[in-house]
Short mmCIF file of C-alpha atoms and ligand atoms in Angstrom, two decimals:
data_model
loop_
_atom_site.label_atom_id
_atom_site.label_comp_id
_atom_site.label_asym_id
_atom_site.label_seq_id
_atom_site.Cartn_x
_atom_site.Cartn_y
_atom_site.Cartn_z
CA UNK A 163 -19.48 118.81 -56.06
CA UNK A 164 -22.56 119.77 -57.66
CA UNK A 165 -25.17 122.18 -56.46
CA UNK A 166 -27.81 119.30 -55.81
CA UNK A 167 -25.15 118.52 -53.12
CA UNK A 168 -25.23 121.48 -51.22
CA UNK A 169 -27.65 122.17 -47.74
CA UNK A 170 -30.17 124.66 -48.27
CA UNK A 171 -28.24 126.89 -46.22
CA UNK A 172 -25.29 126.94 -48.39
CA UNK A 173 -27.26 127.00 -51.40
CA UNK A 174 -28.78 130.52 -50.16
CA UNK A 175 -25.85 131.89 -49.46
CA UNK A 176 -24.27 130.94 -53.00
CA UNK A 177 -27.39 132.45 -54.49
CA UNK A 178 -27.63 135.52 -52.33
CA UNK A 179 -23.85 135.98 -53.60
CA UNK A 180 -24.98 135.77 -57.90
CA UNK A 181 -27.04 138.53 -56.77
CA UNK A 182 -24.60 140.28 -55.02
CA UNK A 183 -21.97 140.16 -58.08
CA UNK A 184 -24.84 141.89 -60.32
CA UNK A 185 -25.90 144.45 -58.03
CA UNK A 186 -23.05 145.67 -55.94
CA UNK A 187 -20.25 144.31 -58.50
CA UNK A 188 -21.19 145.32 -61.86
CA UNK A 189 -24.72 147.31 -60.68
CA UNK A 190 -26.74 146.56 -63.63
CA UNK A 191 -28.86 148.74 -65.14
CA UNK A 192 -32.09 147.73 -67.02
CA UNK A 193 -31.89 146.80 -70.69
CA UNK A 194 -27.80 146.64 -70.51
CA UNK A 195 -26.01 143.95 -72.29
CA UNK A 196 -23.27 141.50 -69.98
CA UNK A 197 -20.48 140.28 -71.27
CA UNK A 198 -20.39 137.13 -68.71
CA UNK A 199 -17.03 135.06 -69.24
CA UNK A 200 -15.60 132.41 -66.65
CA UNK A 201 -14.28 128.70 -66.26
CA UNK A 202 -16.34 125.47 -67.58
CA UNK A 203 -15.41 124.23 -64.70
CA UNK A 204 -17.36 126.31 -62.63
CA UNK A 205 -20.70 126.13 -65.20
CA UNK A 206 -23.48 125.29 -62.33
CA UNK A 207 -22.51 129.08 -61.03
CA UNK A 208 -22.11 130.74 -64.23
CA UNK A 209 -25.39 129.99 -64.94
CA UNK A 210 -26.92 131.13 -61.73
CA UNK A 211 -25.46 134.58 -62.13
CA UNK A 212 -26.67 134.44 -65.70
CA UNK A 213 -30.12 133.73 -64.94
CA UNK A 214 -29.78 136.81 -61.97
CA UNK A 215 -28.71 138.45 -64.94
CA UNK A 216 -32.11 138.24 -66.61
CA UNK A 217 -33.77 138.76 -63.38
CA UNK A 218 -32.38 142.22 -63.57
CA UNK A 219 -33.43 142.89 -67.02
CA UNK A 220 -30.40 142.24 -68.66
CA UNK A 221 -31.02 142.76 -72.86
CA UNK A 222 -28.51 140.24 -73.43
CA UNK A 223 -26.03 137.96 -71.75
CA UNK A 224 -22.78 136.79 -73.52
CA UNK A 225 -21.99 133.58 -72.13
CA UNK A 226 -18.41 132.81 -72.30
CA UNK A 227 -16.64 130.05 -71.36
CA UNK A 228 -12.81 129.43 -70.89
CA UNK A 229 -11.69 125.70 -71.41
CA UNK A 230 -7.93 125.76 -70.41
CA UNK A 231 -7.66 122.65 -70.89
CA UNK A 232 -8.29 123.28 -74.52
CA UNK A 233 -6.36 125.87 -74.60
CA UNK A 234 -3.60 123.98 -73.59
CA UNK A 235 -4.18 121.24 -76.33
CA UNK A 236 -3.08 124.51 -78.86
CA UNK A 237 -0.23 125.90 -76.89
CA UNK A 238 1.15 122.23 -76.53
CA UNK A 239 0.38 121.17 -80.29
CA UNK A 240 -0.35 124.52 -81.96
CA UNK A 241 2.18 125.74 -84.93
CA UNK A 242 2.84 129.49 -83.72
CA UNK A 243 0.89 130.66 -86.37
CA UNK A 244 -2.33 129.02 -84.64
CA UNK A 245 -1.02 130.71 -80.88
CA UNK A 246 -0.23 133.95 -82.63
CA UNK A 247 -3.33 133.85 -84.72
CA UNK A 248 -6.07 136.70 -82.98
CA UNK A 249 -9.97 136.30 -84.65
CA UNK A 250 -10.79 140.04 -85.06
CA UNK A 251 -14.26 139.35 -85.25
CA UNK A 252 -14.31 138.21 -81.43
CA UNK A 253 -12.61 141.86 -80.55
CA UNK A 254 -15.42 142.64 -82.83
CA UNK A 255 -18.36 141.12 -81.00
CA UNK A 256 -17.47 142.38 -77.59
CA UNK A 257 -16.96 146.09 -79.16
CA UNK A 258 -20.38 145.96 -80.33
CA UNK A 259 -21.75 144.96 -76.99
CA UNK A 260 -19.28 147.78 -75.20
CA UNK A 261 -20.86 150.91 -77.86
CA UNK A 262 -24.28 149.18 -76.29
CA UNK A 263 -23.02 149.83 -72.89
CA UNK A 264 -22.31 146.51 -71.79
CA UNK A 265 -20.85 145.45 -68.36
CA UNK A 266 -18.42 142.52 -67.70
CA UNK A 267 -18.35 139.94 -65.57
CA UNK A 268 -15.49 138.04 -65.04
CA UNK A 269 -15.55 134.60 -62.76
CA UNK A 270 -11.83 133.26 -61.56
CA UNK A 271 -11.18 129.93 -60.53
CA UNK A 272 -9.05 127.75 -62.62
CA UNK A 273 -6.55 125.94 -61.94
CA UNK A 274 -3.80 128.17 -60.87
CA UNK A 275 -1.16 125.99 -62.24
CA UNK A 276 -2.63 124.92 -65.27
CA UNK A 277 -0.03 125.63 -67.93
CA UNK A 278 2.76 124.45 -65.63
CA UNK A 279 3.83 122.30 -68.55
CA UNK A 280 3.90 124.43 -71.13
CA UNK A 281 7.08 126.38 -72.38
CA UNK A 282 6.95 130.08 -70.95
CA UNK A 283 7.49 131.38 -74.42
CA UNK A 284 4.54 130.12 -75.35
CA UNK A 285 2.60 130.96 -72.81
CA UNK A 286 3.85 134.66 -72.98
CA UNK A 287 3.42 134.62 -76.98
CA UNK A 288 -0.54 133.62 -76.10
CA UNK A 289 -0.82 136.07 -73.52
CA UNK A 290 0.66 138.95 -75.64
CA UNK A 291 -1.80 138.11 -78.81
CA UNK A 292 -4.72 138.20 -76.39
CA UNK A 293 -3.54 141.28 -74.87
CA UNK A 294 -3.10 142.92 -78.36
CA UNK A 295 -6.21 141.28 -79.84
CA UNK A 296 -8.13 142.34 -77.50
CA UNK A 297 -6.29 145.83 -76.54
CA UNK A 298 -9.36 147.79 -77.44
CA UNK A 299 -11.62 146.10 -75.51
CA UNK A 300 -9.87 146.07 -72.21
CA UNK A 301 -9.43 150.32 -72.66
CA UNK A 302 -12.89 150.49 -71.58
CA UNK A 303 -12.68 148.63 -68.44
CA UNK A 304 -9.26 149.88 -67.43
CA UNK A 305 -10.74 153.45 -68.04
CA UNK A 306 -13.81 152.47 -65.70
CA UNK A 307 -15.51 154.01 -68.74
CA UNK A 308 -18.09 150.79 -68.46
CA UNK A 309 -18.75 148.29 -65.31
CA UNK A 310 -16.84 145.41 -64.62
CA UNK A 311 -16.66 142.79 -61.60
CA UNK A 312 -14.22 140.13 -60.81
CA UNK A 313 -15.49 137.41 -58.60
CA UNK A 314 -14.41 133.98 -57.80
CA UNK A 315 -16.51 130.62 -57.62
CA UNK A 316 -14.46 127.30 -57.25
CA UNK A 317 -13.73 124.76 -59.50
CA UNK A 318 -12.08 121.40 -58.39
CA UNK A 319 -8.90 121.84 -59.78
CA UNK A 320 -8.73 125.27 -57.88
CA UNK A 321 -10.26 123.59 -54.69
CA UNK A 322 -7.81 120.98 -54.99
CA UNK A 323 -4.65 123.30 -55.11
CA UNK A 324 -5.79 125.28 -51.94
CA UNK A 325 -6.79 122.21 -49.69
CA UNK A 326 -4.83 119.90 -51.42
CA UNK A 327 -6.05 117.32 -48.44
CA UNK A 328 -9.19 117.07 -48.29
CA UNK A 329 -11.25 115.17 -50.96
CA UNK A 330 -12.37 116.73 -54.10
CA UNK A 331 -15.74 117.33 -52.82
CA UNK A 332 -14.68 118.51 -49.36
CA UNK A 333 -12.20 121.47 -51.01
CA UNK A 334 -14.63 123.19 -52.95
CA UNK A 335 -16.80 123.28 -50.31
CA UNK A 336 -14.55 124.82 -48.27
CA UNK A 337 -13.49 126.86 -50.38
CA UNK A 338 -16.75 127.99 -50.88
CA UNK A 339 -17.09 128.97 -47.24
CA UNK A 340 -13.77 130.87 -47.71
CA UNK A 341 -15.23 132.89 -50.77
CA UNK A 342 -18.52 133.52 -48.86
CA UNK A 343 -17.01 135.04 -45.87
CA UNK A 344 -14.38 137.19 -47.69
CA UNK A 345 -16.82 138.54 -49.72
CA UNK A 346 -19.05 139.50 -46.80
CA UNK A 347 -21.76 137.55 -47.64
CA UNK A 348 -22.79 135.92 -44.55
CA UNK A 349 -23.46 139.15 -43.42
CA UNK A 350 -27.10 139.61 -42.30
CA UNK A 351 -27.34 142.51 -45.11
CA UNK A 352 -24.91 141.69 -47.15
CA UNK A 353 -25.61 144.87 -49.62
CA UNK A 354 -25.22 147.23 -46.14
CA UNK A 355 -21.96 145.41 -45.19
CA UNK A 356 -20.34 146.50 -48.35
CA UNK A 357 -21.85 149.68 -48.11
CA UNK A 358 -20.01 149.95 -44.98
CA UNK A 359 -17.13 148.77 -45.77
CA UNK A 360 -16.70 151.08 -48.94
CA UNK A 361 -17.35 153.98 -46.20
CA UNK A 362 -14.02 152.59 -44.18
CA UNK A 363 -12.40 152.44 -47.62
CA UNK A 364 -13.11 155.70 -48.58
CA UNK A 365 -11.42 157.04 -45.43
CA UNK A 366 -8.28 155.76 -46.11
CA UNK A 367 -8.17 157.06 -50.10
CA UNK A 368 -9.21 160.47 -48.38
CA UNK A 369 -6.53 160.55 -45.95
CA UNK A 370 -3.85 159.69 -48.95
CA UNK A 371 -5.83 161.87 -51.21
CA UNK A 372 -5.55 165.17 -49.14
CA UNK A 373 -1.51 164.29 -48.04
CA UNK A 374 -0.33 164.08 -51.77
CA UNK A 375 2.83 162.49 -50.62
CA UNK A 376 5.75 162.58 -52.55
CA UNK A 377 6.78 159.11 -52.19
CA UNK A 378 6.77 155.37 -50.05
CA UNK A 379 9.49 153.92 -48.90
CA UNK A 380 8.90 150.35 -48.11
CA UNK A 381 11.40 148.25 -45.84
CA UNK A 382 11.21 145.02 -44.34
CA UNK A 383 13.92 142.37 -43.28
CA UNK A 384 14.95 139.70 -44.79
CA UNK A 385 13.86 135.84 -43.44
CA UNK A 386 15.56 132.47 -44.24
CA UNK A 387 13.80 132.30 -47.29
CA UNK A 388 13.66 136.36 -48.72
CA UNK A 389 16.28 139.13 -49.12
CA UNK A 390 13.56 141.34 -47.99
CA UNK A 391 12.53 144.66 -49.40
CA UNK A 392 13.99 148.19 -49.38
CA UNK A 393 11.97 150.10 -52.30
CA UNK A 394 11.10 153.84 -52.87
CA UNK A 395 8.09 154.40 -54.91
CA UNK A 396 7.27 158.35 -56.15
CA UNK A 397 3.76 158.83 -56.84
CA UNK A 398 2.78 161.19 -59.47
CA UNK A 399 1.56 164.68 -58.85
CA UNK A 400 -2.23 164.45 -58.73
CA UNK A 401 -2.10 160.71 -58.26
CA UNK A 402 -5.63 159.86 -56.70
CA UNK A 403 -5.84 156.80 -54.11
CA UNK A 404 -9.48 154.68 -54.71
CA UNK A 405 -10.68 152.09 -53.35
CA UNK A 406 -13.76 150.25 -52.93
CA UNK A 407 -16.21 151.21 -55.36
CA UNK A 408 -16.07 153.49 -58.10
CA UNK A 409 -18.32 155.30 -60.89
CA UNK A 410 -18.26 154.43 -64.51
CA UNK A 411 -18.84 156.85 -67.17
CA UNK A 412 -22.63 156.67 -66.97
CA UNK A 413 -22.38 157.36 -63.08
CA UNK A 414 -23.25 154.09 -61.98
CA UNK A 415 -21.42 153.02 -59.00
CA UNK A 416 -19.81 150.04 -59.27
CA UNK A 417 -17.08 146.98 -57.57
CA UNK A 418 -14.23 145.76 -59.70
CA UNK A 419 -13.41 143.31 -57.28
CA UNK A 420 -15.51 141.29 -54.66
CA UNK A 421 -13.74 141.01 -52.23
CA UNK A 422 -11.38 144.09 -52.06
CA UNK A 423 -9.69 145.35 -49.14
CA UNK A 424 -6.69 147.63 -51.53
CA UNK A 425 -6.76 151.08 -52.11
CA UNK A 426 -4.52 151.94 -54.95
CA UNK A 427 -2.86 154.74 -57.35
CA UNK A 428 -0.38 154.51 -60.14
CA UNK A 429 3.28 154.66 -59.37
CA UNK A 430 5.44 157.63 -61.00
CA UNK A 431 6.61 155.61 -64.20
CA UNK A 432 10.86 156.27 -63.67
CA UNK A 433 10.49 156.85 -59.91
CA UNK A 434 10.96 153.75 -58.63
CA UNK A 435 14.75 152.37 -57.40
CA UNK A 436 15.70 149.50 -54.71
CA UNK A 437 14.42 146.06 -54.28
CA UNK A 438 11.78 144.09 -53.28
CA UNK A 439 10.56 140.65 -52.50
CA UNK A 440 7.53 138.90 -53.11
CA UNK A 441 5.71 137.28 -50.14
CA UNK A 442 3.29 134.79 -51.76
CA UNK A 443 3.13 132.53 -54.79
CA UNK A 444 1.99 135.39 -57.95
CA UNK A 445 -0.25 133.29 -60.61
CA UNK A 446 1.14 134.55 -63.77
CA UNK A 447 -1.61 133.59 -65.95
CA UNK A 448 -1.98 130.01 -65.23
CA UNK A 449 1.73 129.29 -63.91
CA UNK A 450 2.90 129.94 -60.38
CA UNK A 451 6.08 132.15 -59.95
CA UNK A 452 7.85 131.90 -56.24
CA UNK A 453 9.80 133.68 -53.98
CA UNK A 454 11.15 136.29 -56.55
CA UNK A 455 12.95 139.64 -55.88
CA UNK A 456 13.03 142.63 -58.36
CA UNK A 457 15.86 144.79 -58.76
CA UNK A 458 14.66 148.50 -60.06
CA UNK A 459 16.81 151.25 -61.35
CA UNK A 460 14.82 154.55 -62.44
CA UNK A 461 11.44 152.34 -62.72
CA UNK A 462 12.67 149.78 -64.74
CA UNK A 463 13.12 145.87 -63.51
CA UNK A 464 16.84 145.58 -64.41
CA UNK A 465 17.22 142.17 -62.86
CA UNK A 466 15.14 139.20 -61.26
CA UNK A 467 15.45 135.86 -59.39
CA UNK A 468 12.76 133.70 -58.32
CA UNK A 469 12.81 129.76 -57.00
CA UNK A 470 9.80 128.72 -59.07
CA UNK A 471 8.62 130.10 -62.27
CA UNK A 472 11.67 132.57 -63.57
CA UNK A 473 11.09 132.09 -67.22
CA UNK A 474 7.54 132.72 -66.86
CA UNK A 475 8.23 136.07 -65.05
CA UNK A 476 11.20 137.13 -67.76
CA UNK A 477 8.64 136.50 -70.62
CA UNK A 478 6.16 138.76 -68.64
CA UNK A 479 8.21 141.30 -68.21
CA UNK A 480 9.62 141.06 -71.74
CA UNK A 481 5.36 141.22 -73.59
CA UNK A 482 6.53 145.23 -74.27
CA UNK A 483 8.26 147.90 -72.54
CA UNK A 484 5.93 148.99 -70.21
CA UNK A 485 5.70 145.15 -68.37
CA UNK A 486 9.50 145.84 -66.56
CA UNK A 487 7.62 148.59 -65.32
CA UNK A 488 4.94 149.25 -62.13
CA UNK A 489 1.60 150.52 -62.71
CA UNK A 490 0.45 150.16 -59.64
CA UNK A 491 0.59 150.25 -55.89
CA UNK A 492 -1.94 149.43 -53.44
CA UNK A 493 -1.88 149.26 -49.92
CA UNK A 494 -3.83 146.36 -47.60
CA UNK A 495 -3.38 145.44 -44.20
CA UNK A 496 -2.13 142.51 -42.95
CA UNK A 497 -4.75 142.27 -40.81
CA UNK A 498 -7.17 141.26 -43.40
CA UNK A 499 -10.88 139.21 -43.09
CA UNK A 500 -8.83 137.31 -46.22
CA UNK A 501 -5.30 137.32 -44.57
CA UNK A 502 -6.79 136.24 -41.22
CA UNK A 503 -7.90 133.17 -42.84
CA UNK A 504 -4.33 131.70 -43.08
CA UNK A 505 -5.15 130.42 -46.82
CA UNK A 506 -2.99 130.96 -49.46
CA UNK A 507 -5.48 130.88 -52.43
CA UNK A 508 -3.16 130.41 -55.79
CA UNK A 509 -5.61 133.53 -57.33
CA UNK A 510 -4.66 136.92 -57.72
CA UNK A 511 -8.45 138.26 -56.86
CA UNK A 512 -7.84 136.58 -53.46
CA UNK A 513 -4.34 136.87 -52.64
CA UNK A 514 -3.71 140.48 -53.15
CA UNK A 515 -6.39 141.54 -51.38
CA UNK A 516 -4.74 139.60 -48.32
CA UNK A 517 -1.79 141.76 -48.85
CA UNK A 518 0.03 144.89 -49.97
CA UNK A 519 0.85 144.49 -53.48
CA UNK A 520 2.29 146.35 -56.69
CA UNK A 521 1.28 145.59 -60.60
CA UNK A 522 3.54 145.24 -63.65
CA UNK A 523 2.41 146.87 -66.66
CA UNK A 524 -0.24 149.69 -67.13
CA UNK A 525 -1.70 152.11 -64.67
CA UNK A 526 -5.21 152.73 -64.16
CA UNK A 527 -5.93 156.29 -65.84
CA UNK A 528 -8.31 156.60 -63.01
CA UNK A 529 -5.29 157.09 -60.66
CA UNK A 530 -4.58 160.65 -61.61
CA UNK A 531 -6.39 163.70 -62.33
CA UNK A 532 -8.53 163.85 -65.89
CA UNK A 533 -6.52 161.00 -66.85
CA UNK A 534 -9.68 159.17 -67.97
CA UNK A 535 -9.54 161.51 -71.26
CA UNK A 536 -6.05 161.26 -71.60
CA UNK A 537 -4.29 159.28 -74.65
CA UNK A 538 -1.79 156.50 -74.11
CA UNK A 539 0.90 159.45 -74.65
CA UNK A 540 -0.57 162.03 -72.72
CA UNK A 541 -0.57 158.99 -69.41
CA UNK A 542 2.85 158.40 -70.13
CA UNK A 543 3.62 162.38 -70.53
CA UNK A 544 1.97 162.45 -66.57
CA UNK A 545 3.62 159.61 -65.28
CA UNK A 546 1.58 157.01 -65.58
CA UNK A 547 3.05 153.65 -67.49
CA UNK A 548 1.20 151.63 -70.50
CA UNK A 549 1.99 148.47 -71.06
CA UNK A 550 -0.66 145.17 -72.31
CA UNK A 551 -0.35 143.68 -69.50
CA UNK A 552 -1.47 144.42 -65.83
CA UNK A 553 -0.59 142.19 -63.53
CA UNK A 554 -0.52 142.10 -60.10
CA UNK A 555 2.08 140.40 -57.22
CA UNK A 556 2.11 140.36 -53.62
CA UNK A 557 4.67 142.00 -51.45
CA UNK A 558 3.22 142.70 -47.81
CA UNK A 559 3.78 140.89 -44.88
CA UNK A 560 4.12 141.43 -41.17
CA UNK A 561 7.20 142.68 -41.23
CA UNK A 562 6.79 145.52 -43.67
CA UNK A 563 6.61 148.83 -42.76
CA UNK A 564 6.07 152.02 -45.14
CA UNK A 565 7.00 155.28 -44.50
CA UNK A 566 5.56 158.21 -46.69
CA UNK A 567 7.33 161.45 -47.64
CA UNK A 568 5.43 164.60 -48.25
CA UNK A 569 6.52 167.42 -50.55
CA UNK A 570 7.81 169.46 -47.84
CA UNK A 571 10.03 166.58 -46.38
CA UNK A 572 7.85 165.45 -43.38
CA UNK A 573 8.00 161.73 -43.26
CA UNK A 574 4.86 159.88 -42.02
CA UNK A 575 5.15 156.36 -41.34
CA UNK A 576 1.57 155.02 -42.26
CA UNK A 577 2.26 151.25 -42.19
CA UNK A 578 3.78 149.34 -39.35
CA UNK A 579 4.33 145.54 -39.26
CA UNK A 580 2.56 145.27 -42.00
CA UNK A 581 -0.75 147.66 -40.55
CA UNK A 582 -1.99 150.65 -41.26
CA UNK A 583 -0.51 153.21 -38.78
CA UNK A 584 -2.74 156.02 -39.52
ZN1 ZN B 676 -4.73 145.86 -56.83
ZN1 ZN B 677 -4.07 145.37 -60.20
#
């Protein structure tokens, strides 16, 4: 459905939301460089951010576009060579903008199953060379050291998957209205709502902040369809909880993700041991993995079943040694603006913000004390896992509760059917 399409109405919210993801997601500064990357399939909104871009005085906006479909054409008839084949001067580029201070924005919304036919071992050999290609690149948004913003804007594959009947034209533009409202911008000041909102955030991450606990235990029963979940998580000393927005190194406030409704910290690397089920479909870059259950011992994933998608998971886990392991946890209600919805949404950006969820693979150095400054040793030497990969999968439901354990032995239970119960 094309823009020209669109009521005025719509069409002023859409816009008011490009200006949103440059002020309140990446807050761009005058003169800074974007590094602006996102599906062809969603061009008619690329460009309107771009050109709010330059309405903020952007120096320079890197336009990038990802073609799956072409990438597809080389994973399907690619020797490995070609799929294992990394151009250093594309790390290159985007270094060059980073020492400029650049900021990233990243649009989401392809097709969430849109390598379904392609062998997980390729797949997983792509996603590792990126991961190392580009390994450099992604320190300085993991770090927070620059700005970054993930945002999604549909495309109709996307559409199609989430409403998969109504008409092409009919499920983008609902899913438009779904995108619009969970990223609070039907609000009458949208800016104030998600000043707001970061205020309720930041109320929970203080809570967790000042309790230090020693570890969450989560539990829930099993249904026809899951084994359930019984999981103890240890948190590293000095963990730190965040949510909402945060400060890059500059001191520019900034949103990672529009919408968010997490707050997070890093797992202890070894402290993890039970199981634990997943609760909705996890899009493993551009396959869909189902109904899967993780076995831990000591932090490590020592075995897995899923219904859809296992292969894909096992070459995930298998990119290094740090992917069998968590690097992060992050706590949402159930009770969600995004969970309320009822919409399962096939993309991580909207999925795990409708629900409690943990990460394989590295931990955000933010999520402990100093560890912004701290080498990929020095993480590791505090707890914290590295890994290439970071990716996130959704375990909360209404039946989950989470009880906390502080240092002294007091147990707090802080979720309850899948609510906060602080
Ligand atoms: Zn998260
Ligand atoms: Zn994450």
């Amino acid at each position: 459905m094309k823009f020209e399409n669109f009521d005025p109405i719509k069409m002023s919210l859409i816009e008011k939301y490009a200006e949103l993801i440059v002020t309140k997601g990446v807050n761009l500064q005058k003169g800074q460089p974007v590094i602006l990357r996102g599906p062809i399939g969603a061009s008619e909104f690329m460009r309107l951010v771009l050109r709010k871009c330059y309405q903020h005085s952007a120096s320079y906006v890197m336009l990038e576009y990802i073609d799956s479909l072409a990438e597809k054409e080389k994973y399907l008839y690619g020797a490995e060579a070609a799929i294992s084949y990394f151009p250093k001067w594309r790390a290159d580029g985007y270094e060059e903008l980073c020492k400029n201070n650049a900021c990233f924005i990243r649009i989401s919304g392809d097709d969430p199953d849109v390598f379904s036919d392609v062998p997980a071992e390729i797949t997983g050999l792509a996603n590792k060379t990126n991961s190392q290609g580009m390994k450099k690149v992604n320190r300085y948004t993991m770090s927070s050291e620059l700005s970054w913003v993930v945002a999604g804007a549909p495309t109709p594959e996307w559409a199609k998957k989430v409403f998969p009947n109504l008409s092409s034209d009919e499920a983008v533009d609902k899913l438009w209205n779904r995108i619009l409202e969970a990223s609070r911008v039907n609000a009458a000041d949208p800016a104030k709502a998600w000043d707001e909102h970061n205020e309720s955030l930041r109320s929970k991450t203080d809570y967790l902040n000042s309790m230090q606990f020693k570890s969450l235990h989560y539990k829930s029963e099993g249904t026809g369809i899951t084994k359930g979940t019984d999981l103890t998580v240890e948190l590293p000393d000095n963990h730190i909880w965040s949510g909402g927005c945060e400060k890059n190194a500059a001191g520019i406030y900034f949103n990672a993700n529009m919408p968010t409704e997490e707050v997070f910290t890093a797992p202890e690397k070894t402290g993890v041991n039970g199981y634990i089920s997943s609760t909705l479909p996890f899009n493993c870059n551009g396959n869909l993995v189902e109904n899967f259950v993780l076995y831990f011992k000591d932090g490590k994933v020592v075995d897995v079943s899923a219904q859809k998608g296992l292969d894909t998971l096992k070459e995930l886990l298998a990119t290094d040694e740090g992917a069998s392991y968590l690097g992060e946890v992050a706590l949402v209600p159930h009770d969600s603006p995004i969970s309320n919805s009822n919409t399962i949404f096939f993309n991580t950006l909207f999925d795990e913000n409708a629900s409690c969820h943990l990460a394989f693979g590295e931990a955000y150095p933010s999520c402990i004390e100093g560890g912004e400054k701290m080498s990929e040793k020095e993480l590791e030497n505090h707890g914290l896992n590295t890994s290439l990969v970071h990716d996130d999968f959704m375990v909360g439901s209404p039946r989950l509760n989470i009880v906390a354990l502080k240092k002294s032995g007091e147990a707090i239970q802080i979720f309850e059917n899948g609510n906060w119960s602080i």
